[in-house]
Amino acid sequence: MEDRRSHRDRRKSDRDEVGNSSLFVIFGCADYRFAIAKDKVLAIGAQPRLVPVPLSQPWFGGVASVHGYVASITDLSAYLGLAAARDQDGARLLLFEHDGSHTGLLVDAVEGVIECQPCERSRAFYPLDIEQYMMGQRCADGHCYDEFDLQRLLNEQRFLDAIDRSLVSSTEVAP
């Protein structure tokens, strides 16, 4: 029984690696549409109930329990300087694992998971707050999407500093 399960898991893993190499989650923030590799996304779901975190940045939604994980939730639209996704009826959550912790990004909508091919085209014009996260293009069925650089976002110091330090004085915080 153990050998069969191991073989089945290995086959599934091999199939996922081949199949997911070109599968992308297509999501939207305001009028922009982006693609992110499906194998980076742990889950896609409805906007969770958020527990606010005092003294946090306006784009930081708080923390939430998502599929048994405690995740920090950032409103990606608000972070990018667009209208907040949490105010949209169709807002969705993309859940990721990064350095042993879980991070959720609220986006305005998720259009689906589709197979995309790399393509070369002139990119859309983006404000500088958004442009820095674009890392190539993906195309499917005559539509082109700019690929979002998740690693850049998750490693960016501004993203990691969800607590607004200007609101915290050194006398208010215990050592």
N, CA and C atoms as an extended XYZ file, in Angstrom:
525
Properties=species:S:1:pos:R:3:atomname:S:1:resname:S:1:resid:I:1 pbc="F F F"
N         0.831       -1.194        0.000 N   MET     1
C         0.000        0.000        0.000 CA  MET     1
C         0.873        1.253        0.000 C   MET     1
N         1.909        1.272        0.814 N   GLU     2
C         2.795        2.431        0.905 CA  GLU     2
C         3.502        2.672       -0.427 C   GLU     2
N         3.963        1.574       -1.066 N   ASP     3
C         4.668        1.719       -2.332 CA  ASP     3
C         3.758        2.293       -3.409 C   ASP     3
N         2.495        1.842       -3.429 N   ARG     4
C         1.558        2.307       -4.433 CA  ARG     4
C         1.246        3.789       -4.249 C   ARG     4
N         1.038        4.197       -2.989 N   ARG     5
C         0.743        5.596       -2.712 CA  ARG     5
C         1.944        6.467       -3.091 C   ARG     5
N         3.129        5.988       -2.769 N   SER     6
C         4.347        6.722       -3.099 CA  SER     6
C         4.465        6.891       -4.618 C   SER     6
N         4.174        5.825       -5.355 N   HIS     7
C         4.233        5.879       -6.808 CA  HIS     7
C         3.185        6.849       -7.343 C   HIS     7
N         1.958        6.781       -6.787 N   ARG     8
C         0.880        7.668       -7.222 CA  ARG     8
C         1.243        9.123       -6.936 C   ARG     8
N         1.785        9.417       -5.752 N   ASP     9
C         2.184       10.772       -5.395 CA  ASP     9
C         3.294       11.268       -6.315 C   ASP     9
N         4.238       10.376       -6.657 N   ARG    10
C         5.333       10.764       -7.536 CA  ARG    10
C         4.792       11.069       -8.938 C   ARG    10
N         3.860       10.247       -9.426 N   ARG    11
C         3.260       10.513      -10.733 CA  ARG    11
C         2.517       11.829      -10.734 C   ARG    11
N         1.745       12.097       -9.672 N   LYS    12
C         1.003       13.352       -9.575 CA  LYS    12
C         1.969       14.522       -9.550 C   LYS    12
N         3.055       14.388       -8.808 N   SER    13
C         4.054       15.450       -8.724 CA  SER    13
C         4.666       15.717      -10.088 C   SER    13
N         5.028       14.658      -10.806 N   ASP    14
C         5.601       14.813      -12.138 CA  ASP    14
C         4.604       15.494      -13.070 C   ASP    14
N         3.337       15.082      -13.007 N   ARG    15
C         2.303       15.663      -13.850 CA  ARG    15
C         2.100       17.134      -13.508 C   ARG    15
N         2.087       17.482      -12.209 N   ASP    16
C         1.910       18.872      -11.797 CA  ASP    16
C         3.041       19.745      -12.299 C   ASP    16
N         4.276       19.246      -12.226 N   GLU    17
C         5.415       20.043      -12.678 CA  GLU    17
C         5.304       20.337      -14.162 C   GLU    17
N         4.923       19.345      -14.947 N   VAL    18
C         4.799       19.556      -16.378 CA  VAL    18
C         3.594       20.441      -16.670 C   VAL    18
N         2.449       20.135      -16.061 N   GLY    19
C         1.225       20.877      -16.333 CA  GLY    19
C         1.253       22.297      -15.821 C   GLY    19
N         1.822       22.534      -14.662 N   ASN    20
C         1.793       23.869      -14.074 CA  ASN    20
C         2.851       24.793      -14.636 C   ASN    20
N         3.768       24.275      -15.416 N   SER    21
C         4.828       25.136      -15.930 CA  SER    21
C         4.256       26.248      -16.789 C   SER    21
N         3.070       26.077      -17.347 N   SER    22
C         2.486       27.128      -18.162 CA  SER    22
C         1.074       27.505      -17.698 C   SER    22
N         0.666       27.048      -16.506 N   LEU    23
C        -0.625       27.442      -15.962 CA  LEU    23
C        -0.461       28.705      -15.128 C   LEU    23
N        -1.345       29.681      -15.359 N   PHE    24
C        -1.273       30.953      -14.673 CA  PHE    24
C        -2.632       31.352      -14.135 C   PHE    24
N        -2.609       31.958      -12.967 N   VAL    25
C        -3.811       32.553      -12.390 CA  VAL    25
C        -3.899       33.960      -12.966 C   VAL    25
N        -5.031       34.277      -13.545 N   ILE    26
C        -5.262       35.611      -14.101 CA  ILE    26
C        -6.104       36.386      -13.097 C   ILE    26
N        -5.582       37.527      -12.666 N   PHE    27
C        -6.302       38.319      -11.669 CA  PHE    27
C        -6.274       39.792      -12.043 C   PHE    27
N        -7.182       40.528      -11.433 N   GLY    28
C        -7.283       41.941      -11.745 CA  GLY    28
C        -7.175       42.823      -10.522 C   GLY    28
N        -6.554       43.975      -10.739 N   CYS    29
C        -6.512       45.063       -9.772 CA  CYS    29
C        -6.924       46.302      -10.551 C   CYS    29
N        -8.070       46.881      -10.213 N   ALA    30
C        -8.645       47.999      -10.961 CA  ALA    30
C        -8.791       47.573      -12.422 C   ALA    30
N        -8.281       48.359      -13.361 N   ASP    31
C        -8.424       48.041      -14.784 CA  ASP    31
C        -7.285       47.195      -15.331 C   ASP    31
N        -6.368       46.801      -14.485 N   TYR    32
C        -5.197       46.039      -14.913 CA  TYR    32
C        -5.436       44.543      -14.723 C   TYR    32
N        -4.891       43.740      -15.657 N   ARG    33
C        -4.985       42.282      -15.580 CA  ARG    33
C        -3.567       41.724      -15.552 C   ARG    33
N        -3.327       40.817      -14.607 N   PHE    34
C        -2.000       40.245      -14.417 CA  PHE    34
C        -2.077       38.723      -14.409 C   PHE    34
N        -0.915       38.104      -14.610 N   ALA    35
C        -0.783       36.651      -14.537 CA  ALA    35
C         0.267       36.331      -13.485 C   ALA    35
N         0.021       35.255      -12.744 N   ILE    36
C         0.999       34.771      -11.779 CA  ILE    36
C         0.998       33.246      -11.866 C   ILE    36
N         2.168       32.641      -11.835 N   ALA    37
C         2.285       31.186      -11.997 CA  ALA    37
C         1.427       30.455      -10.969 C   ALA    37
N         0.621       29.524      -11.430 N   LYS    38
C        -0.292       28.794      -10.562 CA  LYS    38
C         0.438       28.019       -9.476 C   LYS    38
N         1.630       27.513       -9.788 N   ASP    39
C         2.334       26.709       -8.797 CA  ASP    39
C         2.795       27.527       -7.593 C   ASP    39
N         2.726       28.841       -7.671 N   LYS    40
C         3.062       29.687       -6.527 CA  LYS    40
C         1.856       29.945       -5.623 C   LYS    40
N         0.664       29.679       -6.124 N   VAL    41
C        -0.573       29.982       -5.404 CA  VAL    41
C        -1.039       28.749       -4.639 C   VAL    41
N        -1.147       28.882       -3.317 N   LEU    42
C        -1.631       27.759       -2.502 CA  LEU    42
C        -3.140       27.614       -2.590 C   LEU    42
N        -3.845       28.746       -2.624 N   ALA    43
C        -5.305       28.700       -2.646 CA  ALA    43
C        -5.851       30.000       -3.208 C   ALA    43
N        -7.054       29.897       -3.757 N   ILE    44
C        -7.806       31.054       -4.229 CA  ILE    44
C        -9.143       30.985       -3.512 C   ILE    44
N        -9.557       32.090       -2.918 N   GLY    45
C       -10.818       32.047       -2.187 CA  GLY    45
C       -11.473       33.401       -2.059 C   GLY    45
N       -12.601       33.375       -1.388 N   ALA    46
C       -13.327       34.611       -1.109 CA  ALA    46
C       -12.568       35.428       -0.068 C   ALA    46
N       -12.902       36.685        0.009 N   GLN    47
C       -12.281       37.558        0.993 CA  GLN    47
C       -12.593       37.026        2.394 C   GLN    47
N       -11.571       36.768        3.197 N   PRO    48
C       -11.805       36.202        4.526 CA  PRO    48
C       -12.195       37.286        5.535 C   PRO    48
N       -12.660       36.852        6.682 N   ARG    49
C       -12.913       37.780        7.781 CA  ARG    49
C       -11.552       38.182        8.337 C   ARG    49
N       -11.281       39.470        8.329 N   LEU    50
C        -9.984       39.989        8.737 CA  LEU    50
C        -9.993       40.457       10.180 C   LEU    50
N        -8.913       40.195       10.879 N   VAL    51
C        -8.687       40.736       12.217 CA  VAL    51
C        -7.700       41.890       12.018 C   VAL    51
N        -8.154       43.134       12.241 N   PRO    52
C        -7.263       44.275       12.015 CA  PRO    52
C        -6.069       44.259       12.963 C   PRO    52
N        -4.973       44.854       12.515 N   VAL    53
C        -3.766       44.977       13.312 CA  VAL    53
C        -3.576       46.470       13.595 C   VAL    53
N        -3.535       46.847       14.873 N   PRO    54
C        -3.376       48.268       15.198 CA  PRO    54
C        -2.081       48.832       14.624 C   PRO    54
N        -2.126       50.094       14.259 N   LEU    55
C        -0.973       50.857       13.776 CA  LEU    55
C        -0.407       50.339       12.456 C   LEU    55
N        -1.218       49.631       11.690 N   SER    56
C        -0.728       49.094       10.419 CA  SER    56
C        -0.994       50.079        9.279 C   SER    56
N        -0.315       49.836        8.189 N   GLN    57
C        -0.478       50.652        6.993 CA  GLN    57
C        -1.911       50.506        6.467 C   GLN    57
N        -2.431       51.512        5.757 N   PRO    58
C        -3.807       51.434        5.241 CA  PRO    58
C        -4.038       50.270        4.278 C   PRO    58
N        -2.989       49.830        3.573 N   TRP    59
C        -3.127       48.735        2.620 CA  TRP    59
C        -3.044       47.362        3.281 C   TRP    59
N        -2.660       47.317        4.558 N   PHE    60
C        -2.560       46.029        5.250 CA  PHE    60
C        -3.912       45.717        5.878 C   PHE    60
N        -4.528       44.648        5.422 N   GLY    61
C        -5.876       44.304        5.891 CA  GLY    61
C        -5.906       43.728        7.293 C   GLY    61
N        -4.862       43.005        7.678 N   GLY    62
C        -4.811       42.363        8.985 CA  GLY    62
C        -4.397       40.911        8.835 C   GLY    62
N        -4.877       40.088        9.760 N   VAL    63
C        -4.587       38.656        9.702 CA  VAL    63
C        -5.905       37.898        9.600 C   VAL    63
N        -5.818       36.690        9.086 N   ALA    64
C        -7.013       35.863        8.913 CA  ALA    64
C        -6.616       34.398        8.949 C   ALA    64
N        -7.567       33.571        9.290 N   SER    65
C        -7.388       32.132        9.203 CA  SER    65
C        -7.887       31.701        7.825 C   SER    65
N        -6.967       31.146        7.043 N   VAL    66
C        -7.304       30.726        5.686 CA  VAL    66
C        -6.863       29.273        5.522 C   VAL    66
N        -7.821       28.382        5.376 N   HIS    67
C        -7.547       26.951        5.216 CA  HIS    67
C        -6.644       26.426        6.332 C   HIS    67
N        -6.847       26.911        7.547 N   GLY    68
C        -6.080       26.450        8.687 CA  GLY    68
C        -4.761       27.165        8.903 C   GLY    68
N        -4.403       28.065        8.023 N   TYR    69
C        -3.175       28.844        8.163 CA  TYR    69
C        -3.518       30.229        8.701 C   TYR    69
N        -2.677       30.756        9.576 N   VAL    70
C        -2.798       32.157        9.954 CA  VAL    70
C        -1.984       32.931        8.935 C   VAL    70
N        -2.653       33.813        8.213 N   ALA    71
C        -1.996       34.529        7.113 CA  ALA    71
C        -2.123       36.026        7.310 C   ALA    71
N        -1.065       36.731        6.948 N   SER    72
C        -1.136       38.191        6.890 CA  SER    72
C        -1.758       38.543        5.542 C   SER    72
N        -2.682       39.496        5.565 N   ILE    73
C        -3.448       39.812        4.361 CA  ILE    73
C        -3.179       41.251        3.933 C   ILE    73
N        -2.723       41.410        2.701 N   THR    74
C        -2.465       42.723        2.127 CA  THR    74
C        -3.432       42.960        0.980 C   THR    74
N        -4.011       44.138        0.956 N   ASP    75
C        -4.865       44.544       -0.158 CA  ASP    75
C        -3.928       44.999       -1.268 C   ASP    75
N        -3.690       44.137       -2.253 N   LEU    76
C        -2.727       44.437       -3.300 CA  LEU    76
C        -3.125       45.679       -4.088 C   LEU    76
N        -4.400       45.835       -4.371 N   SER    77
C        -4.838       47.015       -5.115 CA  SER    77
C        -4.473       48.289       -4.364 C   SER    77
N        -4.776       48.337       -3.076 N   ALA    78
C        -4.449       49.515       -2.265 CA  ALA    78
C        -2.937       49.701       -2.178 C   ALA    78
N        -2.195       48.617       -2.044 N   TYR    79
C        -0.741       48.684       -1.975 CA  TYR    79
C        -0.159       49.315       -3.242 C   TYR    79
N        -0.773       49.022       -4.379 N   LEU    80
C        -0.309       49.548       -5.659 CA  LEU    80
C        -0.837       50.958       -5.936 C   LEU    80
N        -1.564       51.528       -4.985 N   GLY    81
C        -2.073       52.888       -5.145 CA  GLY    81
C        -3.392       52.967       -5.890 C   GLY    81
N        -4.089       51.853       -6.008 N   LEU    82
C        -5.384       51.796       -6.690 CA  LEU    82
C        -6.499       51.737       -5.653 C   LEU    82
N        -7.739       51.765       -6.096 N   ALA    83
C        -8.880       51.643       -5.176 CA  ALA    83
C        -8.801       50.295       -4.464 C   ALA    83
N        -9.076       50.294       -3.177 N   ALA    84
C        -8.948       49.089       -2.350 CA  ALA    84
C        -9.824       47.950       -2.853 C   ALA    84
N        -9.244       46.757       -2.941 N   ALA    85
C        -9.982       45.566       -3.364 CA  ALA    85
C       -11.012       45.165       -2.316 C   ALA    85
N       -10.700       45.386       -1.025 N   ARG    86
C       -11.624       44.945        0.027 CA  ARG    86
C       -12.966       45.652       -0.061 C   ARG    86
N       -13.030       46.746       -0.828 N   ASP    87
C       -14.284       47.459       -1.026 CA  ASP    87
C       -15.071       46.933       -2.223 C   ASP    87
N       -14.506       45.982       -2.961 N   GLN    88
C       -15.150       45.426       -4.149 CA  GLN    88
C       -15.954       44.179       -3.785 C   GLN    88
N       -17.130       44.050       -4.371 N   ASP    89
C       -17.981       42.887       -4.093 CA  ASP    89
C       -17.328       41.574       -4.501 C   ASP    89
N       -16.607       41.557       -5.595 N   GLY    90
C       -16.021       40.321       -6.104 CA  GLY    90
C       -14.588       40.083       -5.659 C   GLY    90
N       -14.126       40.800       -4.634 N   ALA    91
C       -12.736       40.656       -4.189 CA  ALA    91
C       -12.416       39.201       -3.871 C   ALA    91
N       -11.205       38.788       -4.224 N   ARG    92
C       -10.755       37.425       -3.992 CA  ARG    92
C        -9.398       37.448       -3.311 C   ARG    92
N        -9.080       36.327       -2.679 N   LEU    93
C        -7.818       36.183       -1.971 CA  LEU    93
C        -6.938       35.171       -2.695 C   LEU    93
N        -5.685       35.536       -2.888 N   LEU    94
C        -4.670       34.610       -3.383 CA  LEU    94
C        -3.750       34.331       -2.206 C   LEU    94
N        -3.584       33.062       -1.846 N   LEU    95
C        -2.767       32.674       -0.696 CA  LEU    95
C        -1.436       32.108       -1.173 C   LEU    95
N        -0.339       32.554       -0.517 N   PHE    96
C         1.009       32.125       -0.858 CA  PHE    96
C         1.754       31.713        0.395 C   PHE    96
N         2.765       30.868        0.221 N   GLU    97
C         3.692       30.538        1.310 CA  GLU    97
C         5.028       31.161        0.934 C   GLU    97
N         5.636       31.844        1.919 N   HIS    98
C         6.927       32.488        1.658 CA  HIS    98
C         7.747       32.468        2.932 C   HIS    98
N         8.909       31.874        2.877 N   ASP    99
C         9.822       31.794        4.023 CA  ASP    99
C         9.135       31.251        5.284 C   ASP    99
N         8.317       30.232        5.108 N   GLY   100
C         7.685       29.570        6.244 CA  GLY   100
C         6.450       30.258        6.792 C   GLY   100
N         6.042       31.376        6.215 N   SER   101
C         4.812       32.023        6.676 CA  SER   101
C         3.846       32.140        5.500 C   SER   101
N         2.614       32.472        5.807 N   HIS   102
C         1.583       32.541        4.777 CA  HIS   102
C         1.142       33.984        4.585 C   HIS   102
N         1.015       34.343        3.327 N   THR   103
C         0.638       35.695        2.943 CA  THR   103
C        -0.526       35.617        1.978 C   THR   103
N        -1.503       36.470        2.210 N   GLY   104
C        -2.633       36.560        1.298 CA  GLY   104
C        -2.659       37.911        0.625 C   GLY   104
N        -3.001       37.916       -0.646 N   LEU   105
C        -3.178       39.162       -1.375 CA  LEU   105
C        -4.626       39.272       -1.797 C   LEU   105
N        -5.279       40.362       -1.371 N   LEU   106
C        -6.632       40.638       -1.841 CA  LEU   106
C        -6.523       41.315       -3.191 C   LEU   106
N        -7.265       40.816       -4.162 N   VAL   107
C        -7.299       41.392       -5.498 CA  VAL   107
C        -8.763       41.634       -5.860 C   VAL   107
N        -8.988       42.472       -6.854 N   ASP   108
C       -10.362       42.804       -7.222 CA  ASP   108
C       -11.138       41.609       -7.757 C   ASP   108
N       -10.460       40.762       -8.530 N   ALA   109
C       -11.127       39.616       -9.141 CA  ALA   109
C       -10.098       38.591       -9.594 C   ALA   109
N       -10.523       37.349       -9.650 N   VAL   110
C        -9.728       36.278      -10.256 CA  VAL   110
C       -10.537       35.787      -11.444 C   VAL   110
N        -9.934       35.874      -12.616 N   GLU   111
C       -10.644       35.502      -13.835 CA  GLU   111
C       -10.550       34.024      -14.138 C   GLU   111
N        -9.533       33.354      -13.588 N   GLY   112
C        -9.413       31.934      -13.804 CA  GLY   112
C        -7.976       31.482      -13.859 C   GLY   112
N        -7.818       30.195      -14.109 N   VAL   113
C        -6.505       29.584      -14.280 CA  VAL   113
C        -6.462       29.080      -15.707 C   VAL   113
N        -5.504       29.597      -16.469 N   ILE   114
C        -5.429       29.224      -17.873 CA  ILE   114
C        -3.993       28.915      -18.268 C   ILE   114
N        -3.868       28.144      -19.337 N   GLU   115
C        -2.544       27.835      -19.865 CA  GLU   115
C        -2.097       29.009      -20.735 C   GLU   115
N        -0.948       29.555      -20.401 N   CYS   116
C        -0.402       30.716      -21.120 CA  CYS   116
C         0.968       30.383      -21.685 C   CYS   116
N         1.297       31.048      -22.746 N   GLN   117
C         2.602       30.916      -23.376 CA  GLN   117
C         3.351       32.229      -23.216 C   GLN   117
N         4.667       32.171      -23.148 N   PRO   118
C         5.428       33.430      -23.131 CA  PRO   118
C         5.183       34.167      -24.444 C   PRO   118
N         5.152       35.480      -24.387 N   CYS   119
C         4.986       36.248      -25.615 CA  CYS   119
C         5.773       37.545      -25.497 C   CYS   119
N         6.047       38.105      -26.630 N   GLU   120
C         6.758       39.381      -26.694 CA  GLU   120
C         5.807       40.384      -27.321 C   GLU   120
N         5.497       41.386      -26.579 N   ARG   121
C         4.684       42.476      -27.106 CA  ARG   121
C         5.073       43.721      -26.335 C   ARG   121
N         4.679       44.843      -26.832 N   SER   122
C         4.967       46.051      -26.066 CA  SER   122
C         4.034       46.056      -24.858 C   SER   122
N         4.626       46.292      -23.704 N   ARG   123
C         3.861       46.226      -22.468 CA  ARG   123
C         2.949       47.431      -22.330 C   ARG   123
N         1.928       47.229      -21.541 N   ALA   124
C         1.025       48.328      -21.213 CA  ALA   124
C         1.784       49.363      -20.385 C   ALA   124
N         1.306       50.574      -20.403 N   PHE   125
C         1.904       51.624      -19.576 CA  PHE   125
C         1.354       51.470      -18.167 C   PHE   125
N         2.260       51.476      -17.193 N   TYR   126
C         1.863       51.388      -15.796 CA  TYR   126
C         2.473       52.539      -15.016 C   TYR   126
N         1.775       52.985      -13.985 N   PRO   127
C         2.432       53.920      -13.063 CA  PRO   127
C         3.647       53.224      -12.444 C   PRO   127
N         4.617       54.012      -11.988 N   LEU   128
C         5.850       53.430      -11.448 CA  LEU   128
C         5.596       52.475      -10.288 C   LEU   128
N         4.569       52.718       -9.479 N   ASP   129
C         4.265       51.818       -8.352 CA  ASP   129
C         3.930       50.407       -8.823 C   ASP   129
N         3.456       50.297      -10.053 N   ILE   130
C         3.076       48.992      -10.596 CA  ILE   130
C         4.161       48.448      -11.523 C   ILE   130
N         4.755       49.311      -12.325 N   GLU   131
C         5.741       48.908      -13.335 CA  GLU   131
C         6.852       48.030      -12.760 C   GLU   131
N         7.296       48.329      -11.560 N   GLN   132
C         8.416       47.587      -10.966 CA  GLN   132
C         8.109       46.110      -10.735 C   GLN   132
N         6.844       45.718      -10.739 N   TYR   133
C         6.462       44.324      -10.491 CA  TYR   133
C         6.189       43.526      -11.767 C   TYR   133
N         6.422       44.106      -12.922 N   MET   134
C         6.177       43.405      -14.172 CA  MET   134
C         7.460       42.700      -14.622 C   MET   134
N         7.314       41.422      -15.007 N   MET   135
C         8.505       40.646      -15.372 CA  MET   135
C         8.372       39.871      -16.672 C   MET   135
N         7.483       40.245      -17.520 N   GLY   136
C         7.312       39.557      -18.790 CA  GLY   136
C         5.847       39.488      -19.147 C   GLY   136
N         5.573       38.882      -20.276 N   GLN   137
C         4.197       38.777      -20.728 CA  GLN   137
C         3.814       37.320      -20.962 C   GLN   137
N         2.545       37.054      -20.796 N   ARG   138
C         1.964       35.735      -21.066 CA  ARG   138
C         0.725       35.935      -21.920 C   ARG   138
N         0.543       35.053      -22.881 N   CYS   139
C        -0.595       35.177      -23.783 CA  CYS   139
C        -1.375       33.868      -23.853 C   CYS   139
N        -2.683       34.013      -24.026 N   ALA   140
C        -3.564       32.867      -24.209 CA  ALA   140
C        -4.822       33.334      -24.926 C   ALA   140
N        -5.237       32.571      -25.915 N   ASP   141
C        -6.482       32.844      -26.634 CA  ASP   141
C        -6.594       34.291      -27.101 C   ASP   141
N        -5.500       34.835      -27.590 N   GLY   142
C        -5.524       36.192      -28.124 CA  GLY   142
C        -5.449       37.296      -27.079 C   GLY   142
N        -5.373       36.951      -25.817 N   HIS   143
C        -5.251       37.954      -24.755 CA  HIS   143
C        -3.850       37.886      -24.173 C   HIS   143
N        -3.302       39.041      -23.860 N   CYS   144
C        -1.986       39.105      -23.247 CA  CYS   144
C        -2.088       39.685      -21.846 C   CYS   144
N        -1.300       39.118      -20.954 N   TYR   145
C        -1.289       39.533      -19.552 CA  TYR   145
C         0.155       39.767      -19.144 C   TYR   145
N         0.370       40.781      -18.319 N   ASP   146
C         1.709       41.010      -17.795 CA  ASP   146
C         1.901       40.126      -16.577 C   ASP   146
N         3.052       39.468      -16.526 N   GLU   147
C         3.344       38.553      -15.421 CA  GLU   147
C         3.800       39.347      -14.196 C   GLU   147
N         3.155       39.092      -13.082 N   PHE   148
C         3.430       39.808      -11.834 CA  PHE   148
C         4.582       39.126      -11.103 C   PHE   148
N         5.553       39.911      -10.650 N   ASP   149
C         6.731       39.405       -9.955 CA  ASP   149
C         6.439       39.287       -8.455 C   ASP   149
N         5.933       38.142       -8.059 N   LEU   150
C         5.554       37.908       -6.658 CA  LEU   150
C         6.762       37.962       -5.735 C   LEU   150
N         7.876       37.375       -6.132 N   GLN   151
C         9.062       37.360       -5.267 CA  GLN   151
C         9.556       38.768       -4.962 C   GLN   151
N         9.526       39.615       -5.953 N   ARG   152
C         9.940       41.013       -5.716 CA  ARG   152
C         9.044       41.651       -4.671 C   ARG   152
N         7.742       41.447       -4.799 N   LEU   153
C         6.799       42.016       -3.831 CA  LEU   153
C         7.053       41.473       -2.433 C   LEU   153
N         7.151       40.151       -2.304 N   LEU   154
C         7.285       39.532       -0.985 CA  LEU   154
C         8.610       39.841       -0.307 C   LEU   154
N         9.616       40.255       -1.057 N   ASN   155
C        10.910       40.599       -0.480 CA  ASN   155
C        11.124       42.106       -0.329 C   ASN   155
N        10.168       42.892       -0.759 N   GLU   156
C        10.308       44.342       -0.704 CA  GLU   156
C        10.134       44.849        0.731 C   GLU   156
N        11.020       45.720        1.159 N   GLN   157
C        10.996       46.216        2.536 CA  GLN   157
C         9.697       46.956        2.861 C   GLN   157
N         9.199       47.749        1.937 N   ARG   158
C         7.940       48.481        2.183 CA  ARG   158
C         6.801       47.504        2.431 C   ARG   158
N         6.778       46.405        1.684 N   PHE   159
C         5.745       45.382        1.865 CA  PHE   159
C         5.890       44.709        3.231 C   PHE   159
N         7.117       44.462        3.632 N   LEU   160
C         7.376       43.799        4.912 CA  LEU   160
C         7.086       44.704        6.106 C   LEU   160
N         7.147       46.006        5.916 N   ASP   161
C         6.889       46.964        6.996 CA  ASP   161
C         5.415       47.347        7.036 C   ASP   161
N         4.574       46.394        7.374 N   ALA   162
C         3.133       46.643        7.412 CA  ALA   162
C         2.721       47.528        8.583 C   ALA   162
N         3.552       47.590        9.594 N   ILE   163
C         3.265       48.462       10.737 CA  ILE   163
C         3.796       49.848       10.418 C   ILE   163
N         2.953       50.859       10.585 N   ASP   164
C         3.330       52.240       10.314 CA  ASP   164
C         4.144       52.764       11.489 C   ASP   164
N         5.452       52.739       11.350 N   ARG   165
C         6.355       53.127       12.445 CA  ARG   165
C         6.205       54.588       12.843 C   ARG   165
N         5.677       55.418       11.955 N   SER   166
C         5.487       56.823       12.314 CA  SER   166
C         4.398       56.981       13.378 C   SER   166
N         3.544       55.982       13.527 N   LEU   167
C         2.490       56.032       14.539 CA  LEU   167
C         2.920       55.432       15.865 C   LEU   167
N         4.093       54.832       15.895 N   VAL   168
C         4.577       54.148       17.092 CA  VAL   168
C         5.719       54.976       17.682 C   VAL   168
N         5.527       55.448       18.911 N   SER   169
C         6.648       56.145       19.560 CA  SER   169
C         7.421       55.136       20.408 C   SER   169
N         8.671       55.417       20.637 N   SER   170
C         9.518       54.476       21.360 CA  SER   170
C         9.042       54.272       22.808 C   SER   170
N         8.299       55.221       23.374 N   THR   171
C         7.818       55.068       24.741 CA  THR   171
C         6.583       54.197       24.841 C   THR   171
N         5.883       54.005       23.723 N   GLU   172
C         4.660       53.211       23.739 CA  GLU   172
C         4.924       51.722       23.597 C   GLU   172
N         6.076       51.338       23.119 N   VAL   173
C         6.359       49.947       22.822 CA  VAL   173
C         7.244       49.364       23.926 C   VAL   173
N         6.789       48.271       24.498 N   ALA   174
C         7.583       47.585       25.527 CA  ALA   174
C         8.745       46.859       24.880 C   ALA   174
N         9.886       46.773       25.570 N   PRO   175
C        11.059       46.089       24.980 CA  PRO   175
C        10.826       44.608       24.794 C   PRO   175
